[in-house]
Short mmCIF file of C-alpha atoms in Angstrom, two decimals:
data_model
loop_
_atom_site.label_atom_id
_atom_site.label_comp_id
_atom_site.label_asym_id
_atom_site.label_seq_id
_atom_site.Cartn_x
_atom_site.Cartn_y
_atom_site.Cartn_z
CA MET N 1187 121.40 78.84 49.85
CA LEU N 1188 124.08 81.12 51.21
CA VAL N 1189 122.24 82.25 54.35
CA GLU N 1190 121.33 78.69 55.26
CA ARG N 1191 124.92 77.50 54.92
CA PHE N 1192 126.26 80.47 56.87
CA LEU N 1193 123.84 79.85 59.76
CA GLU N 1194 124.72 76.18 59.81
CA TRP N 1195 128.41 77.02 59.90
CA LEU N 1196 127.81 79.62 62.65
CA GLY N 1197 125.84 77.14 64.75
CA ALA N 1198 128.60 74.55 64.40
CA THR N 1199 131.38 76.82 65.69
CA PRO N 1200 132.74 75.55 69.03
CA TRP N 1201 131.61 78.60 71.01
CA SER N 1202 128.07 78.32 69.70
CA VAL N 1203 127.86 74.64 70.63
CA ALA N 1204 129.40 75.28 74.06
CA LEU N 1205 126.90 78.10 74.71
CA LEU N 1206 123.89 76.01 73.78
CA GLU N 1207 125.01 73.02 75.83
CA SER N 1208 126.18 74.94 78.87
CA PHE N 1209 124.31 74.12 82.06
CA TRP N 1210 124.58 77.60 83.61
CA VAL N 1211 125.64 80.12 80.98
CA TRP N 1212 122.63 79.80 78.68
CA PRO N 1213 119.97 80.16 81.42
CA LEU N 1214 121.94 83.04 82.97
CA LEU N 1215 122.15 84.74 79.59
CA GLU N 1216 118.44 84.26 78.99
CA SER N 1217 117.66 85.55 82.52
CA ALA N 1218 119.82 88.63 81.95
CA HIS N 1219 117.96 89.24 78.68
CA VAL N 1220 114.56 89.02 80.41
CA LEU N 1221 115.47 90.97 83.55
CA THR N 1222 116.99 93.79 81.51
CA LEU N 1223 113.48 94.31 80.10
CA GLY N 1224 112.64 95.97 83.42
CA LEU N 1225 115.43 98.48 82.85
CA PHE N 1226 115.10 99.00 79.11
CA VAL N 1227 111.39 98.73 78.33
CA GLY N 1228 110.58 99.93 81.85
CA THR N 1229 112.39 103.26 81.57
CA ALA N 1230 111.36 103.63 77.91
CA ALA N 1231 107.71 103.12 78.91
CA MET N 1232 108.00 105.78 81.63
CA MET N 1233 109.24 108.25 79.00
CA ASP N 1234 106.42 107.23 76.66
CA LEU N 1235 103.88 107.82 79.43
CA LYS N 1236 105.35 111.31 79.75
CA LEU N 1237 105.12 111.77 75.95
CA ILE N 1238 101.46 110.78 75.74
CA GLY N 1239 100.69 113.05 78.68
CA ALA N 1240 99.57 110.23 80.96
CA SER N 1241 102.10 110.81 83.72
CA PHE N 1242 104.97 113.05 84.94
CA ARG N 1243 102.98 116.02 83.72
CA THR N 1244 105.12 118.52 85.64
CA VAL N 1245 108.46 117.04 84.52
CA PRO N 1246 110.00 118.75 81.44
CA PHE N 1247 110.61 116.28 78.60
CA SER N 1248 114.19 117.48 78.23
CA GLU N 1249 114.90 116.34 81.80
CA PHE N 1250 113.66 112.87 80.92
CA ARG N 1251 115.79 112.87 77.79
CA THR N 1252 118.99 113.98 79.48
CA ARG N 1253 118.60 112.24 82.85
CA MET N 1254 116.75 108.98 82.07
CA LEU N 1255 117.64 108.16 78.46
CA PRO N 1256 121.23 107.11 79.35
CA TYR N 1257 119.77 104.29 81.50
CA THR N 1258 117.37 103.30 78.72
CA ARG N 1259 120.26 103.21 76.24
CA PHE N 1260 122.41 101.18 78.63
CA GLY N 1261 119.52 98.73 79.01
CA PHE N 1262 119.16 98.51 75.23
CA ALA N 1263 122.88 97.79 74.83
CA LEU N 1264 122.55 94.93 77.35
CA MET N 1265 119.49 93.59 75.48
CA VAL N 1266 121.37 93.61 72.17
CA ILE N 1267 124.49 91.94 73.58
CA THR N 1268 122.58 89.18 75.41
CA GLY N 1269 120.19 88.83 72.46
CA LEU N 1270 123.01 88.40 69.94
CA LEU N 1271 124.66 85.77 72.15
CA ILE N 1272 121.36 83.88 72.48
CA PHE N 1273 120.95 84.03 68.68
CA TYR N 1274 124.55 82.82 68.27
CA SER N 1275 123.82 79.78 70.45
CA SER N 1276 121.32 78.46 67.91
CA PRO N 1277 121.26 80.58 64.72
CA SER N 1278 119.16 78.33 62.47
CA ARG N 1279 116.54 77.75 65.14
CA TYR N 1280 115.90 81.48 65.51
CA TYR N 1281 116.27 82.43 61.85
CA TYR N 1282 113.52 79.99 60.84
CA ASN N 1283 111.24 80.95 63.75
CA ILE N 1284 108.16 82.95 62.78
CA PHE N 1285 108.04 84.86 66.09
CA PHE N 1286 111.71 85.76 65.83
CA ARG N 1287 111.00 87.21 62.38
CA ILE N 1288 107.98 89.15 63.67
CA LYS N 1289 110.12 90.44 66.53
CA MET N 1290 112.83 91.67 64.16
CA ILE N 1291 110.32 93.42 61.88
CA VAL N 1292 108.62 95.19 64.79
CA LEU N 1293 112.05 96.06 66.16
CA VAL N 1294 112.82 97.87 62.91
CA LEU N 1295 109.43 99.67 63.06
CA SER N 1296 110.24 100.72 66.60
CA GLY N 1297 113.60 102.08 65.47
CA LEU N 1298 111.91 103.94 62.62
CA ASN N 1299 109.53 105.56 65.11
CA ILE N 1300 112.49 106.70 67.25
CA TRP N 1301 114.26 108.08 64.17
CA LEU N 1302 111.15 110.01 63.07
CA PHE N 1303 110.71 111.33 66.59
CA HIS N 1304 114.29 112.56 66.74
CA SER N 1305 114.37 114.03 63.24
CA ARG N 1306 111.03 115.83 63.44
CA ILE N 1307 109.37 116.23 66.82
CA LEU N 1308 112.46 116.59 68.99
CA LEU N 1309 113.79 119.46 66.87
CA ARG N 1310 110.99 121.64 68.25
CA GLU N 1311 111.36 120.33 71.80
CA GLY N 1312 111.77 123.86 73.18
CA ALA N 1313 108.25 124.74 72.11
CA TRP N 1314 106.56 121.95 74.09
CA ASP N 1315 109.17 120.88 76.65
CA ARG N 1316 107.11 121.94 79.66
CA ASP N 1317 103.67 121.03 78.31
CA ALA N 1318 101.66 118.75 80.59
CA ARG N 1319 100.23 117.31 77.37
CA PRO N 1320 102.81 117.28 74.54
CA PRO N 1321 101.65 118.03 70.94
CA ARG N 1322 99.72 115.44 68.93
CA ALA N 1323 102.73 114.20 66.95
CA ALA N 1324 104.69 113.57 70.16
CA ARG N 1325 101.74 111.74 71.72
CA ILE N 1326 101.42 109.55 68.65
CA ALA N 1327 105.15 108.73 68.73
CA GLY N 1328 104.86 107.82 72.42
CA GLY N 1329 101.83 105.62 71.73
CA ILE N 1330 103.53 103.84 68.83
CA SER N 1331 106.57 103.26 71.03
CA LEU N 1332 104.45 101.66 73.79
CA VAL N 1333 102.66 99.40 71.31
CA THR N 1334 105.72 98.33 69.30
CA TRP N 1335 107.91 97.57 72.33
CA SER N 1336 105.07 95.56 73.86
CA MET N 1337 104.82 93.59 70.62
CA VAL N 1338 108.58 92.99 70.66
CA VAL N 1339 108.32 91.62 74.22
CA VAL N 1340 105.38 89.33 73.42
CA ALA N 1341 106.88 88.05 70.13
CA GLY N 1342 110.17 87.50 71.96
CA ARG N 1343 108.49 85.40 74.62
CA MET N 1344 106.66 83.35 71.95
CA ILE N 1345 109.93 82.36 70.24
CA ALA N 1346 110.28 79.69 72.93
CA TYR N 1347 107.12 77.92 71.72
CA ASN N 1348 107.40 75.60 68.75
CA TRP N 1349 103.84 75.64 67.35
CA PHE N 1350 105.02 76.92 63.97
CA ASP N 1351 108.46 75.32 63.83
CA CYS N 1352 109.55 74.12 60.41
CA SER N 1353 110.13 70.67 61.90
CA MET N 1354 106.46 70.48 62.96
CA GLN N 1355 104.88 69.68 59.59
CA PRO N 1356 102.32 69.90 58.15
CA GLN N 1357 101.98 73.65 58.55
CA PRO N 1358 99.77 76.01 56.53
CA ASP N 1359 101.51 77.38 53.43
CA TRP N 1360 101.67 80.91 54.82
CA VAL N 1361 103.49 79.67 57.93
CA ASN N 1362 106.08 77.83 55.86
CA TRP N 1363 106.48 80.93 53.73
CA ALA N 1364 106.72 83.38 56.64
CA ALA N 1365 109.11 81.20 58.63
CA GLY N 1366 111.17 80.52 55.49
CA CYS N 1367 110.93 76.75 55.97
CA ILE N 1368 112.98 74.67 53.57
CA LEU N 1369 110.79 71.68 52.78
CA PRO N 1370 112.01 68.41 51.31
CA PRO N 1371 111.11 68.07 47.59
CA GLN N 1372 107.82 66.24 47.12
CA MET K 783 99.38 69.97 104.14
CA ILE K 784 100.91 72.51 101.76
CA LEU K 785 101.29 69.92 99.03
CA ALA K 786 97.61 69.00 99.41
CA PHE K 787 96.68 72.65 99.02
CA PHE K 788 98.88 72.97 95.92
CA GLU K 789 97.27 69.83 94.47
CA TRP K 790 93.88 71.37 95.11
CA CYS K 791 95.02 74.60 93.36
CA GLU K 792 96.09 72.66 90.31
CA ALA K 793 92.78 70.80 90.23
CA THR K 794 90.70 74.00 90.18
CA ALA K 795 88.73 74.70 87.03
CA ILE K 796 90.96 77.70 86.23
CA GLY K 797 94.19 75.75 86.64
CA GLU K 798 92.79 72.89 84.59
CA SER K 799 91.61 75.05 81.70
CA ILE K 800 94.91 76.95 81.45
CA ARG K 801 96.77 73.62 81.41
CA VAL K 802 94.75 72.06 78.62
CA SER K 803 94.85 75.16 76.41
CA ILE K 804 97.83 75.54 74.10
CA TRP K 805 97.67 79.33 74.03
CA ALA K 806 96.57 80.28 77.54
CA PHE K 807 99.87 79.79 79.37
CA PRO K 808 102.07 81.64 76.84
CA VAL K 809 99.57 84.50 76.55
CA ILE K 810 99.27 84.93 80.34
CA GLU K 811 103.05 84.64 80.58
CA SER K 812 103.43 87.45 78.02
CA ILE K 813 101.11 89.71 80.00
CA HIS K 814 103.09 88.82 83.12
CA LEU K 815 106.24 89.97 81.27
CA LEU K 816 104.62 93.24 80.14
CA GLY K 817 103.73 93.77 83.82
CA LEU K 818 107.40 93.20 84.65
CA CYS K 819 108.39 95.97 82.22
CA LEU K 820 105.94 98.42 83.76
CA LEU K 821 106.92 97.43 87.30
CA GLY K 822 110.62 97.71 86.43
CA GLY K 823 110.12 101.25 85.11
CA ALA K 824 107.94 102.39 88.01
CA VAL K 825 110.32 100.98 90.63
CA LEU K 826 113.56 102.09 88.97
CA ILE K 827 112.57 105.68 88.27
CA VAL K 828 111.99 106.24 92.00
CA ASP K 829 114.90 104.07 93.16
CA LEU K 830 117.35 105.91 90.89
CA ARG K 831 116.06 109.17 92.34
CA LEU K 832 116.55 107.81 95.88
CA LEU K 833 120.13 106.96 94.89
CA GLY K 834 120.62 110.56 93.76
CA LEU K 835 120.47 109.64 90.06
CA GLY K 836 117.97 110.08 87.23
CA LEU K 837 115.36 112.83 87.57
CA THR K 838 117.26 114.79 90.22
CA GLN K 839 115.40 118.06 89.51
CA GLN K 840 112.23 116.48 90.89
CA ARG K 841 111.41 116.19 94.58
CA ILE K 842 111.40 112.58 95.72
CA ALA K 843 107.91 112.85 97.21
CA ALA K 844 106.46 114.36 94.02
CA LEU K 845 108.03 111.70 91.81
CA ALA K 846 106.83 108.86 94.03
CA ARG K 847 103.30 110.28 93.96
CA GLN K 848 103.22 110.47 90.15
CA VAL K 849 104.52 106.94 89.74
CA ARG K 850 102.14 105.44 92.29
CA PRO K 851 99.17 104.54 90.03
CA TRP K 852 101.49 102.81 87.54
CA LEU K 853 103.27 100.97 90.32
CA ILE K 854 99.99 99.71 91.77
CA GLY K 855 98.69 98.82 88.30
CA ALA K 856 101.84 96.86 87.50
CA VAL K 857 101.77 94.98 90.81
CA ALA K 858 98.09 94.15 90.36
CA LEU K 859 98.68 92.89 86.81
CA MET K 860 101.63 90.77 87.89
CA LEU K 861 99.81 89.29 90.88
CA LEU K 862 96.75 88.41 88.81
CA THR K 863 98.68 86.79 85.97
CA GLY K 864 101.13 85.23 88.44
CA VAL K 865 98.33 83.51 90.36
CA LEU K 866 96.90 82.17 87.08
CA LEU K 867 100.30 80.78 86.03
CA PHE K 868 100.71 79.23 89.48
CA LEU K 869 97.29 77.56 89.39
CA SER K 870 98.16 75.84 86.12
CA GLU K 871 101.31 74.22 87.52
CA ALA K 872 101.07 74.39 91.31
CA VAL K 873 102.52 70.93 91.99
CA LYS K 874 105.56 71.64 89.81
CA CYS K 875 106.05 74.84 91.82
CA TYR K 876 105.93 72.89 95.09
CA TYR K 877 109.05 70.98 94.08
CA ASN K 878 110.73 74.03 92.58
CA ARG K 879 113.33 75.81 94.74
CA ALA K 880 113.23 79.02 92.68
CA PHE K 881 109.47 79.24 93.28
CA TRP K 882 110.00 79.18 97.05
CA VAL K 883 112.68 81.84 96.83
CA LYS K 884 110.30 84.01 94.84
CA ILE K 885 107.25 83.43 97.01
CA THR K 886 109.17 84.31 100.20
CA THR K 887 110.96 87.39 98.83
CA LEU K 888 107.86 88.77 97.10
CA PRO K 889 105.94 89.62 100.32
CA VAL K 890 109.14 91.20 101.68
CA ALA K 891 109.52 93.32 98.54
CA LEU K 892 105.84 94.33 98.63
CA ALA K 893 105.89 95.19 102.35
CA PHE K 894 109.11 97.12 101.88
CA THR K 895 107.80 99.04 98.87
CA PHE K 896 104.38 99.99 100.24
CA GLY K 897 105.07 99.88 103.99
CA VAL K 898 108.52 101.42 104.27
CA LYS K 899 109.71 103.04 101.04
CA GLU K 900 106.49 104.84 100.14
CA ARG K 901 105.98 106.18 103.64
CA MET K 902 109.50 107.54 103.93
CA ALA K 903 109.61 108.88 100.37
CA LYS K 904 106.56 110.99 101.21
CA GLU K 905 108.67 113.06 103.59
CA TRP K 906 111.76 113.36 101.43
CA GLU K 907 112.78 116.13 99.09
CA ASP K 908 116.29 115.15 98.09
CA ALA K 909 118.60 112.14 98.24
CA SER K 910 120.35 111.33 101.53
CA THR K 911 122.33 108.45 102.94
CA ARG K 912 119.11 106.88 104.16
CA SER K 913 117.35 107.32 100.84
CA ARG K 914 120.33 105.76 99.02
CA LEU K 915 120.14 102.72 101.30
CA MET K 916 116.41 102.53 100.62
CA GLY K 917 116.89 102.71 96.84
CA ALA K 918 119.61 100.06 96.85
CA ALA K 919 117.56 97.73 99.06
CA SER K 920 114.52 98.13 96.79
CA ILE K 921 116.51 97.32 93.63
CA ALA K 922 118.13 94.29 95.32
CA LEU K 923 114.78 92.95 96.57
CA TRP K 924 112.93 93.30 93.26
CA PHE K 925 115.91 91.92 91.36
CA THR K 926 115.81 88.80 93.55
CA VAL K 927 112.07 88.35 93.01
CA ALA K 928 112.40 88.74 89.22
CA ALA K 929 115.49 86.53 88.91
CA ALA K 930 113.91 83.76 91.00
CA GLY K 931 110.75 84.11 88.91
CA ARG K 932 112.63 83.60 85.66
CA TRP K 933 114.48 80.67 87.23
CA ILE K 934 111.22 78.78 87.95
CA GLY K 935 111.15 77.91 84.27
CA PHE K 936 114.70 76.56 84.29
CA SER K 937 114.75 74.48 87.48
CA GLY K 938 112.76 71.45 88.52
#
């Protein structure tokens, strides 16, 4: 298997080993990843609350987009950088982790929601910019964003638990399938 | 004395049942993290404004008022889940330096947020030197609480 061999090679590179074994760097990296949640998901959630009409009812959406989104994007960049480094420290462990896989799938769904929002709803921003309660489509996009990012956070936290690890056999067939476990021939 | 109290906490029925369950701790921890996200957003949106950044078209007082219910909700959620997590491993916390950093800075951050920052923000329209100091202090305090909180899991 190509992927399997690539991940094994990646995890054996000196920097990956050093990262995983480091006494300070790994916990600091993980802490940065978690604390940045407050910046990234925090500011994103505030914008979503505006979108669903639950808060900031007098603030135009365009002000949120121009004045707050840069901080949200900066937070996301930090999440991606720290996340990639954490993945690099132990590639096989994460690749074969069911929660990591769930997190990645929901992450894609979340991105899809943002893309749809930008390509459809945001084009008519002028028509609803100052609405206390944005149109239905915008409220739905805001709601989906809140739910998917929450799921990403929870799935991310669960990666640390090994209930469904491939090394913890026997597991139900669907777990082995979903986590992509490579089982020894029977 | 304190250790005895922590031992008692850990022996409570709630602490005991969270400890024996496989799922309880991770689930409560996840809710604690979601609370962190909400708290981070509610604190930062006002602190950025105090620093003269972010939603600068809004009056400080108006912004603080709109954020208030979410701020209180987030704090309540974090306190509730935090107490539950503590009950399940109180004795470990007793010997954990990061826990003590968190538990001493948390009341300071709470008193500062609700006693000082909120009261002053009520009077303010726009950013000033004083408001910038207030915003920076708030970010520094909450950052310390959150960082120490994450570190509980790494130390001891």
